[in-house]
Coordinates of C-alpha atoms and ligand atoms in Angstrom, one line a residue:
M1 CA 3.9 3.0 -29.3
S2 CA 0.8 5.1 -30.3
V3 CA -0.5 6.9 -27.3
A4 CA -4.2 8.2 -26.7
S5 CA -5.3 11.3 -25.6
P6 CA -7.7 10.9 -22.6
L7 CA -10.6 11.0 -24.4
T8 CA -10.2 9.1 -26.6
V9 CA -9.2 6.6 -24.3
R10 CA -11.6 3.3 -23.8
L11 CA -12.6 2.8 -20.2
D12 CA -14.1 -0.9 -19.5
G13 CA -16.5 -1.1 -17.0
R14 CA -16.0 -4.6 -15.9
F15 CA -17.1 -4.0 -12.3
A16 CA -19.7 -1.9 -13.0
G17 CA -21.5 -4.6 -15.3
E18 CA -20.6 -7.3 -14.0
L19 CA -21.3 -6.6 -10.3
S20 CA -23.8 -3.8 -10.4
E21 CA -25.4 -4.3 -7.4
L22 CA -22.1 -3.7 -6.3
A23 CA -22.2 0.2 -7.9
L24 CA -23.4 2.9 -8.2
P25 CA -23.0 4.8 -10.7
W26 CA -22.0 8.9 -9.8
R27 CA -20.1 11.9 -11.5
A28 CA -17.2 13.7 -10.3
E29 CA -18.2 17.2 -8.6
E30 CA -17.6 20.0 -10.5
A31 CA -13.8 21.7 -9.8
P32 CA -13.8 25.3 -9.4
E33 CA -10.3 25.7 -10.8
P34 CA -8.5 22.1 -11.4
A35 CA -3.8 22.9 -11.6
L36 CA -2.2 20.0 -12.1
L37 CA 0.4 19.1 -8.8
V38 CA 1.9 16.4 -10.1
L39 CA 2.0 13.4 -13.0
N40 CA 3.7 10.6 -13.3
E41 CA 4.6 10.5 -16.4
P42 CA 6.6 6.8 -16.5
L43 CA 3.0 5.2 -15.6
A44 CA 0.7 7.1 -18.0
A45 CA 3.0 5.5 -20.6
E46 CA 2.6 2.2 -19.2
L47 CA -1.0 3.2 -19.4
G48 CA -0.5 3.8 -23.0
L49 CA -2.0 7.7 -22.0
D50 CA 0.0 10.5 -23.9
P51 CA 1.4 13.1 -20.6
D52 CA 1.6 15.9 -22.9
S53 CA -2.8 15.2 -23.3
L54 CA -2.7 14.6 -20.2
R55 CA -1.2 18.2 -19.2
S56 CA -4.0 20.0 -21.1
P57 CA -7.1 21.5 -19.9
E58 CA -9.4 18.8 -21.4
G59 CA -6.4 16.0 -19.8
I60 CA -6.6 18.1 -16.5
R61 CA -10.5 17.9 -16.8
F62 CA -10.1 14.0 -17.6
L63 CA -8.3 13.3 -13.8
V64 CA -10.4 15.0 -11.6
G65 CA -13.2 13.1 -13.4
N66 CA -14.9 16.2 -15.0
E67 CA -14.4 15.3 -18.6
V68 CA -15.4 11.3 -18.9
P69 CA -14.6 9.6 -22.0
P70 CA -17.6 8.4 -24.1
G71 CA -19.0 4.5 -23.1
A72 CA -17.2 5.2 -19.6
T73 CA -19.7 4.6 -16.2
P74 CA -18.2 5.7 -13.5
V75 CA -19.1 4.8 -10.1
A76 CA -19.1 4.4 -6.1
Q77 CA -18.0 1.4 -5.2
A78 CA -20.5 0.2 -2.1
Y79 CA -18.0 -2.5 0.4
A80 CA -17.9 -3.0 4.1
G81 CA -15.6 -3.1 6.8
H82 CA -14.5 -3.8 9.7
Q83 CA -12.9 -0.7 11.3
F84 CA -10.4 -1.0 13.9
G85 CA -12.4 -4.6 15.0
G86 CA -15.6 -2.8 14.6
Y87 CA -17.8 -4.2 11.9
S88 CA -19.5 -1.1 9.8
P89 CA -21.9 -2.9 7.0
R90 CA -22.0 -0.1 4.9
L91 CA -18.8 1.7 4.0
G92 CA -18.2 2.3 0.5
D93 CA -16.2 4.7 -1.3
G94 CA -17.9 8.1 0.6
R95 CA -15.3 9.9 -1.6
A96 CA -13.8 8.0 -4.6
L97 CA -15.3 7.0 -7.4
L98 CA -14.1 3.8 -10.0
L99 CA -14.1 6.0 -13.1
G100 CA -13.6 2.2 -15.6
E101 CA -10.8 0.0 -16.5
I102 CA -8.0 1.0 -18.6
E103 CA -6.8 -2.1 -20.7
D104 CA -2.7 -1.2 -20.6
P105 CA -0.9 -2.1 -24.1
D106 CA 0.0 -6.0 -22.2
G107 CA -3.8 -6.5 -22.3
R108 CA -3.9 -6.4 -18.0
L109 CA -6.5 -3.9 -16.7
R110 CA -6.4 -1.4 -14.5
D111 CA -8.9 0.8 -12.6
L112 CA -8.7 4.2 -12.7
H113 CA -9.9 6.0 -9.7
L114 CA -10.3 9.2 -7.7
K115 CA -10.2 9.8 -4.5
G116 CA -11.7 13.2 -3.3
S117 CA -14.2 13.6 -6.2
G118 CA -17.0 14.7 -3.8
R119 CA -19.6 13.3 -1.8
T120 CA -21.4 10.3 -2.9
P121 CA -24.3 8.2 -1.1
F122 CA -22.1 6.5 0.8
A123 CA -20.4 9.2 2.2
R124 CA -22.2 9.5 5.7
G125 CA -20.9 12.8 7.7
G126 CA -18.0 13.4 5.2
D127 CA -17.7 16.2 3.1
G128 CA -16.4 14.0 0.3
L129 CA -12.8 15.8 -0.6
A130 CA -9.4 15.8 0.0
A131 CA -6.7 17.9 1.3
V132 CA -3.9 18.5 -1.3
G133 CA -1.4 17.4 1.5
P134 CA -2.6 14.0 2.2
M135 CA -3.1 13.0 -1.6
L136 CA 0.8 14.2 -2.6
R137 CA 1.6 12.0 1.1
E138 CA -0.3 8.9 -1.0
Y139 CA 1.4 10.0 -3.8
V140 CA 4.8 10.4 -2.7
V141 CA 4.6 6.9 -0.3
S142 CA 3.1 4.5 -3.3
E143 CA 5.7 5.8 -5.5
A144 CA 8.4 4.8 -3.5
M145 CA 6.4 1.6 -2.4
H146 CA 6.5 0.5 -6.2
A147 CA 10.0 1.4 -6.7
L148 CA 11.2 -0.9 -3.7
G149 CA 9.2 -3.5 -5.3
I150 CA 6.4 -3.5 -3.2
P151 CA 3.1 -4.7 -4.8
T152 CA 1.0 -1.6 -4.1
T153 CA -1.5 0.6 -5.8
R154 CA 0.1 3.6 -7.8
S155 CA -0.7 7.6 -8.8
L156 CA -0.8 9.0 -12.1
A157 CA -1.7 12.1 -10.6
V158 CA -2.6 15.1 -8.2
V159 CA -4.7 18.0 -9.3
A160 CA -5.4 21.0 -6.9
T161 CA -9.6 21.5 -7.8
G162 CA -9.4 25.4 -6.7
R163 CA -11.9 24.2 -3.7
P164 CA -10.9 24.7 -0.2
V165 CA -11.9 22.2 2.0
R166 CA -12.3 22.4 5.9
R167 CA -10.3 20.2 7.8
E168 CA -8.6 22.2 11.8
T169 CA -8.2 25.3 8.9
L170 CA -9.0 25.6 5.5
L171 CA -6.9 23.7 3.2
P172 CA -6.6 23.8 -0.3
G173 CA -8.6 20.6 -2.4
A174 CA -7.1 17.9 -4.5
V175 CA -8.4 14.6 -6.3
L176 CA -5.7 12.0 -6.7
T177 CA -6.3 9.5 -9.3
R178 CA -5.3 6.6 -8.6
V179 CA -4.4 3.4 -10.7
A180 CA -4.6 0.0 -9.2
S181 CA -4.9 -3.5 -10.7
S182 CA -8.6 -3.5 -9.0
H183 CA -10.2 -1.7 -5.8
L184 CA -11.8 -5.2 -4.8
R185 CA -11.0 -5.6 -1.0
V186 CA -12.1 -8.0 2.5
G187 CA -14.6 -5.5 2.9
S188 CA -16.2 -5.9 -0.9
F189 CA -16.7 -9.4 -0.1
Q190 CA -18.2 -9.1 3.3
Y191 CA -20.8 -6.3 1.4
A192 CA -21.8 -9.3 -0.7
R193 CA -22.6 -11.8 1.4
A194 CA -25.8 -10.6 2.2
D195 CA -26.4 -12.3 -1.2
V196 CA -24.7 -15.7 -2.3
D197 CA -25.3 -14.7 -5.7
V198 CA -23.6 -11.5 -6.0
L199 CA -21.0 -13.0 -3.7
R200 CA -20.3 -15.6 -6.3
R201 CA -20.1 -13.4 -9.5
L202 CA -18.3 -11.1 -7.1
A203 CA -15.7 -14.2 -6.0
D204 CA -15.6 -15.3 -10.0
H205 CA -14.8 -12.0 -11.0
A206 CA -11.8 -11.5 -8.5
I207 CA -10.4 -14.8 -10.0
A208 CA -10.6 -13.4 -13.7
R209 CA -8.6 -10.3 -12.6
H210 CA -6.6 -11.7 -10.3
H211 CA -5.9 -14.9 -9.4
P212 CA -7.1 -16.7 -12.6
E213 CA -5.1 -20.2 -11.8
A214 CA -8.0 -20.7 -9.5
A215 CA -10.3 -21.2 -12.3
A216 CA -8.9 -24.2 -13.2
A217 CA -8.6 -26.0 -9.4
E218 CA -10.7 -28.5 -8.3
H219 CA -12.6 -25.8 -6.3
P220 CA -12.2 -22.4 -7.9
H221 CA -13.5 -20.0 -5.1
R222 CA -11.5 -22.6 -1.8
A223 CA -8.2 -21.5 -4.4
L224 CA -9.5 -18.0 -4.3
F225 CA -8.8 -18.2 -0.9
D226 CA -5.9 -19.9 -0.6
A227 CA -4.2 -17.4 -3.2
V228 CA -5.1 -14.4 -1.5
V229 CA -3.6 -15.8 2.0
A230 CA -0.1 -16.3 -0.8
V231 CA -0.2 -12.6 -2.0
Q232 CA -1.2 -10.7 1.6
A233 CA 1.7 -13.2 3.7
S234 CA 4.2 -11.4 1.0
L235 CA 2.7 -8.5 1.4
V236 CA 3.2 -7.7 4.9
A237 CA 6.3 -9.9 5.3
Q238 CA 7.4 -7.1 2.5
W239 CA 6.0 -4.4 4.4
M240 CA 7.8 -5.8 7.5
L241 CA 11.4 -5.9 5.9
V242 CA 11.5 -1.9 5.0
G243 CA 10.1 -0.9 8.5
F244 CA 6.5 0.6 6.1
V245 CA 3.6 1.5 8.6
H246 CA 0.8 0.6 7.2
G247 CA -1.9 2.0 10.4
V248 CA -4.8 1.7 9.3
M249 CA -5.0 -2.5 8.0
N250 CA -9.2 -2.1 8.6
T251 CA -10.7 -5.0 6.2
D252 CA -12.0 -2.2 3.6
N253 CA -7.9 -1.4 3.4
M254 CA -7.2 -5.1 2.6
T255 CA -6.8 -5.6 -1.3
I256 CA -8.0 -9.2 -2.6
S257 CA -4.7 -8.7 -5.5
G258 CA -2.3 -8.3 -2.2
E259 CA -1.7 -4.6 -3.6
T260 CA -0.8 -1.8 -0.7
I261 CA -3.7 0.1 -0.6
D262 CA -5.1 3.7 0.8
Y263 CA -1.9 5.1 2.2
G264 CA -3.6 7.4 5.3
P265 CA -1.9 7.3 8.4
C266 CA 1.2 5.5 6.9
A267 CA 4.7 6.2 8.2
F268 CA 8.1 4.4 7.4
M269 CA 9.5 3.2 11.3
E270 CA 12.8 5.2 12.1
G271 CA 14.3 3.6 14.9
F272 CA 13.2 -0.1 15.9
D273 CA 10.7 -1.3 18.0
P274 CA 7.7 -3.5 17.2
A275 CA 5.5 -1.2 19.2
T276 CA 6.1 1.7 17.1
V277 CA 2.6 3.1 15.9
F278 CA 2.4 6.8 14.0
S279 CA -2.0 7.0 13.7
S280 CA -3.3 9.4 16.2
I281 CA -6.6 7.7 16.5
D282 CA -4.4 3.8 17.4
G283 CA -4.3 4.1 20.8
Q284 CA -3.9 0.7 21.4
G285 CA -1.6 -0.1 19.1
R286 CA -4.0 -2.6 17.1
Y287 CA -2.0 -2.0 13.6
A288 CA 1.6 -0.9 15.1
Y289 CA 4.3 -1.8 13.4
G290 CA 4.9 -5.9 14.8
N291 CA 0.8 -6.4 14.7
Q292 CA 0.8 -6.4 11.3
P293 CA 1.0 -9.9 10.5
V294 CA -1.5 -10.8 13.3
M295 CA -3.9 -8.4 11.9
A296 CA -3.4 -9.2 8.4
E297 CA -4.5 -13.2 9.6
W298 CA -7.1 -11.2 11.0
N299 CA -8.2 -9.8 8.3
L300 CA -8.0 -13.1 6.1
A301 CA -10.5 -14.9 8.5
R302 CA -12.9 -12.5 7.9
L303 CA -12.9 -12.8 4.3
A304 CA -13.2 -16.6 5.1
E305 CA -16.5 -16.2 6.8
A306 CA -17.6 -14.0 4.1
L307 CA -16.7 -16.7 1.4
L308 CA -17.6 -19.4 3.5
P309 CA -21.2 -20.5 1.6
L310 CA -18.8 -21.0 -1.8
L311 CA -16.8 -23.0 0.2
H312 CA -19.0 -26.1 1.1
D313 CA -22.6 -26.6 1.2
E314 CA -22.5 -27.5 4.9
Q315 CA -21.3 -24.7 7.4
D316 CA -19.1 -27.2 9.1
E317 CA -17.8 -28.4 6.3
A318 CA -16.9 -24.8 4.6
V319 CA -15.8 -23.9 8.3
E320 CA -13.1 -26.6 8.5
I321 CA -12.0 -26.0 5.2
A322 CA -11.5 -22.4 6.0
V323 CA -9.4 -22.7 8.9
A324 CA -7.4 -25.6 7.4
S325 CA -6.3 -22.6 4.4
L326 CA -5.6 -19.5 6.7
A327 CA -3.3 -22.0 9.2
A328 CA -1.3 -21.1 5.5
F329 CA -0.8 -18.3 6.4
R330 CA 1.7 -18.4 9.0
P331 CA 4.2 -20.6 7.5
R332 CA 4.0 -18.2 4.3
Y333 CA 4.3 -15.3 6.2
A334 CA 7.1 -16.3 8.0
D335 CA 9.0 -18.2 4.7
A336 CA 8.7 -15.0 3.0
W337 CA 10.2 -13.1 6.0
S338 CA 13.0 -15.5 6.9
A339 CA 13.8 -15.4 2.9
G340 CA 13.9 -11.6 3.0
M341 CA 15.9 -11.0 6.1
R342 CA 18.4 -13.6 4.2
A343 CA 18.6 -11.7 1.3
K344 CA 19.3 -7.8 3.9
L345 CA 21.8 -9.6 5.6
G346 CA 23.3 -11.1 2.0
L347 CA 23.5 -14.8 3.6
P348 CA 23.1 -17.3 0.1
D349 CA 20.5 -19.7 -0.2
G350 CA 20.9 -22.7 1.6
L351 CA 22.4 -22.2 5.1
A352 CA 20.1 -24.2 7.7
D353 CA 17.3 -22.7 9.2
D354 CA 19.3 -23.0 13.0
V355 CA 22.3 -20.7 12.0
T356 CA 19.8 -17.7 9.9
A357 CA 17.8 -17.5 12.0
P358 CA 19.9 -17.2 16.1
L359 CA 21.4 -14.0 13.7
V360 CA 18.5 -12.9 13.2
T361 CA 16.1 -12.5 16.1
E362 CA 19.7 -11.3 18.1
L363 CA 20.0 -8.7 15.1
L364 CA 16.8 -7.6 16.0
A365 CA 16.9 -7.6 19.6
L366 CA 20.2 -5.3 19.2
L367 CA 18.2 -2.8 16.8
Q368 CA 14.9 -2.5 19.5
Q369 CA 17.8 -2.1 22.2
G370 CA 19.4 0.7 20.7
R371 CA 16.0 2.2 19.0
V372 CA 18.3 1.6 15.9
D373 CA 17.5 3.6 12.4
H374 CA 16.3 0.6 10.4
T375 CA 16.8 2.1 7.0
S376 CA 20.7 3.1 7.3
F377 CA 20.6 0.6 9.5
F378 CA 20.7 -2.4 7.2
R379 CA 22.5 0.1 3.8
A380 CA 25.6 0.3 6.1
L381 CA 25.8 -3.4 6.9
G382 CA 26.5 -3.8 3.2
R383 CA 29.8 -1.5 3.6
A384 CA 30.2 -4.3 6.9
A385 CA 30.0 -6.6 4.2
R386 CA 32.5 -4.8 2.2
G387 CA 35.1 -4.4 5.1
D388 CA 34.1 -1.2 6.9
A389 CA 31.6 -2.1 9.6
E390 CA 32.1 1.2 11.5
P391 CA 28.8 3.1 9.7
A392 CA 26.9 -0.3 11.2
R393 CA 28.7 -0.1 14.4
G394 CA 28.4 3.8 15.4
L395 CA 24.6 3.2 15.1
V396 CA 24.3 0.5 17.8
L397 CA 24.4 1.5 21.4
D398 CA 26.0 -2.8 22.6
L399 CA 29.2 -2.4 20.6
A400 CA 30.5 -5.8 21.7
G401 CA 27.4 -7.0 21.6
F402 CA 27.6 -6.3 17.5
D403 CA 30.8 -7.1 17.6
A404 CA 30.1 -10.9 18.6
W405 CA 27.1 -10.7 16.0
A406 CA 28.8 -9.0 13.5
G407 CA 31.9 -11.7 13.5
R408 CA 29.0 -14.9 13.3
W409 CA 27.5 -13.1 10.4
L410 CA 30.6 -12.3 8.4
A411 CA 32.2 -15.3 8.5
L412 CA 28.8 -16.7 6.5
G413 CA 30.7 -14.4 3.6
P414 CA 27.5 -12.2 2.8
D415 CA 27.7 -10.7 -0.6
A416 CA 27.5 -6.9 -0.2
E417 CA 26.3 -5.8 -3.8
A418 CA 23.4 -8.2 -3.1
M419 CA 22.5 -6.9 -0.3
D420 CA 22.5 -3.2 -1.6
R421 CA 20.2 -4.0 -4.0
V422 CA 17.5 -5.4 -1.4
N423 CA 18.5 -2.5 1.2
P424 CA 17.2 0.8 0.5
V425 CA 19.7 4.4 1.3
Y426 CA 16.0 6.0 0.6
V427 CA 12.6 5.7 2.3
P428 CA 10.1 7.9 2.2
R429 CA 11.3 9.4 5.8
N430 CA 8.8 11.4 8.1
H431 CA 10.2 14.5 8.5
L432 CA 10.5 14.7 3.9
V433 CA 7.3 14.1 3.4
E434 CA 5.4 16.7 5.9
E435 CA 8.4 19.5 4.5
A436 CA 6.9 17.7 0.9
L437 CA 3.6 18.0 2.0
D438 CA 4.1 21.9 4.1
A439 CA 5.5 23.6 1.1
G440 CA 3.5 21.9 -1.5
T441 CA -0.2 22.8 0.5
A442 CA 1.8 26.0 -0.2
G443 CA 1.8 26.0 -3.7
D444 CA 6.0 25.3 -3.3
L445 CA 6.2 21.6 -5.4
G446 CA 10.1 21.5 -5.0
P447 CA 10.7 19.7 -2.1
L448 CA 8.4 17.0 -3.3
R449 CA 10.0 16.6 -6.6
L450 CA 13.3 16.5 -4.6
L451 CA 12.4 13.4 -2.4
L452 CA 10.4 11.7 -5.5
D453 CA 13.6 11.9 -7.2
A454 CA 15.5 10.1 -4.2
V455 CA 12.8 7.0 -3.1
T456 CA 11.8 6.3 -6.9
R457 CA 15.3 4.9 -6.7
P458 CA 15.4 4.3 -3.5
F459 CA 18.9 1.5 -3.6
E460 CA 20.7 3.8 -6.0
E461 CA 23.1 6.3 -3.6
R462 CA 23.6 9.6 -5.0
P463 CA 25.8 12.3 -4.1
G464 CA 24.1 15.5 -3.2
L465 CA 21.2 13.2 -1.7
E466 CA 22.5 13.0 2.1
R467 CA 19.9 14.6 4.2
Y468 CA 17.0 12.0 2.4
A469 CA 19.0 9.3 3.6
A470 CA 19.3 10.7 7.0
P471 CA 17.0 10.3 10.0
A472 CA 14.6 12.6 11.4
P473 CA 16.3 15.8 13.6
E474 CA 16.5 14.9 17.6
G475 CA 13.0 15.5 18.6
F476 CA 11.0 15.0 15.7
G477 CA 10.5 11.6 16.0
A478 CA 8.9 10.8 19.3
M479 CA 6.1 13.2 18.4
Y480 CA 5.0 12.7 15.2
Q481 CA 1.6 11.5 14.5
T482 CA 0.0 11.3 11.3
F483 CA -3.8 11.6 11.3
C484 CA -6.7 9.3 9.1
G485 CA -9.3 10.4 6.5
T486 CA -7.7 13.8 6.0
Ligands
AMP1 P1 -10.3 5.2 4.9 O1 -10.0 5.2 6.1 O2 -9.7 6.4 4.2 O3 -10.0 3.8 4.3 O4 -12.2 5.7 5.0 C1 -13.3 4.8 5.5 C2 -13.9 5.2 5.1 O5 -14.4 6.8 5.3 C3 -14.8 4.7 3.2 O6 -15.8 4.3 3.4 C4 -14.3 6.1 3.1 O7 -15.1 6.6 1.8 C5 -15.3 7.1 4.1 N1 -14.9 8.6 3.9 C6 -13.1 8.9 4.6 N2 -13.2 10.7 4.7 C7 -14.1 10.4 3.6 C8 -14.6 12.6 3.5 N3 -13.9 13.5 3.5 N4 -16.1 12.0 3.2 C9 -16.8 11.2 2.9 N5 -16.3 10.3 2.7 C10 -15.1 9.8 3.6
MG2 MG1 -10.1 3.0 2.8

């Protein structure tokens, strides 16, 4: 395969050209002393970019937007959004830029995007910057999600800028180079609804990029909404199955593609509890673990509202269509989640629902009662399926309850190998992420590399990596909080 040097890469301006009303041409702030902290070589190769040239001084300037390939038009994207339920008509990329779209060797368009690249006209009171720690967090968690098989934006690189960022203290600044199948959000549609012509073009652009099958439907825009409902139902089910808490499911942080986006106050749950919330600003638990499906549905209702003029000329009929389409969310979510739970339990297809559903419900009650570590428990169940129940049994409180449950489950003949393919050993546990970020901020990337090695091959148990499979030490979990917009 031939690979391009960064400055000969062709960056398309498809979004900027088709939706100029939502695209403000802008340039990244000059990074005084850019230094590459981490580069995703497999992803570079996927994009047809040469890792060696990305490591060159010119390549690093490309990664922070200071060298722009000829013909590219970096833009800040306009969008609106409901943040914790309150509507902001104008958010937009306050500290981010879309460099352009890159066509990968398979012909797929991928956005090349910067986060932390300086103030834009959407910055409001913000400084437009990002600190090393949060950009490394997005890198490691998004790559872990990808390795878990969960749709997500990707991280190509984190480059330290050499510019300090003022938070509670002065911190080293960084830019994350992000790759996504697009950055179209529910909030993009909320912004565009002010002008039905822009809204229509945005919907057509979204169909072409993400849901091309909708173009052939009798009502393409209704089919687009149906497709977004379907991909989001599936996405949130996958989050729930691995214990992922997004933390800030505002409508500007929900994609049309069905990829997870914006790793701010996200974290993986350890002890199972639907009320789990990590974000320091989510006092009400709006985006708690167990609330995520409901919040996804709420966000999709906001998308439907924005799309109404495209669904039908008569408002009443448009509302009826939207309500009927949105009704598909719950059964789709339930199907995806139940199928995922059956897979986690190694159960064959075709078992009756009235056998598997109570089994799952009872298990979750046992897990919640003992605040059992979600990741270790499901992995340990694989050993129980092989005849060694002790590791799983040792994690629960109600031993008699577990034994009774396990007897019924084992009688169904769970497939241990299949379980090991869906129950990860390694997820980016909060204490390990913090350890890697603290060291990375202080200039030592060793812990980050070790963590990345564990979580990017999450299903492959490896000797020597035991501490990456273990819950946080006593006392860490209860105190743990994550912060937004840092
Ligand atoms: P987020 O919660 O990260 O999805 O961001 C919500 C909004 O705040 C978006 O419009 C961001 O562009 C903006 N924003 C977040 N942090 C900053 C910052 N440091 N400077 C400027 N804008 C920001
Ligand atoms: Mg955001």
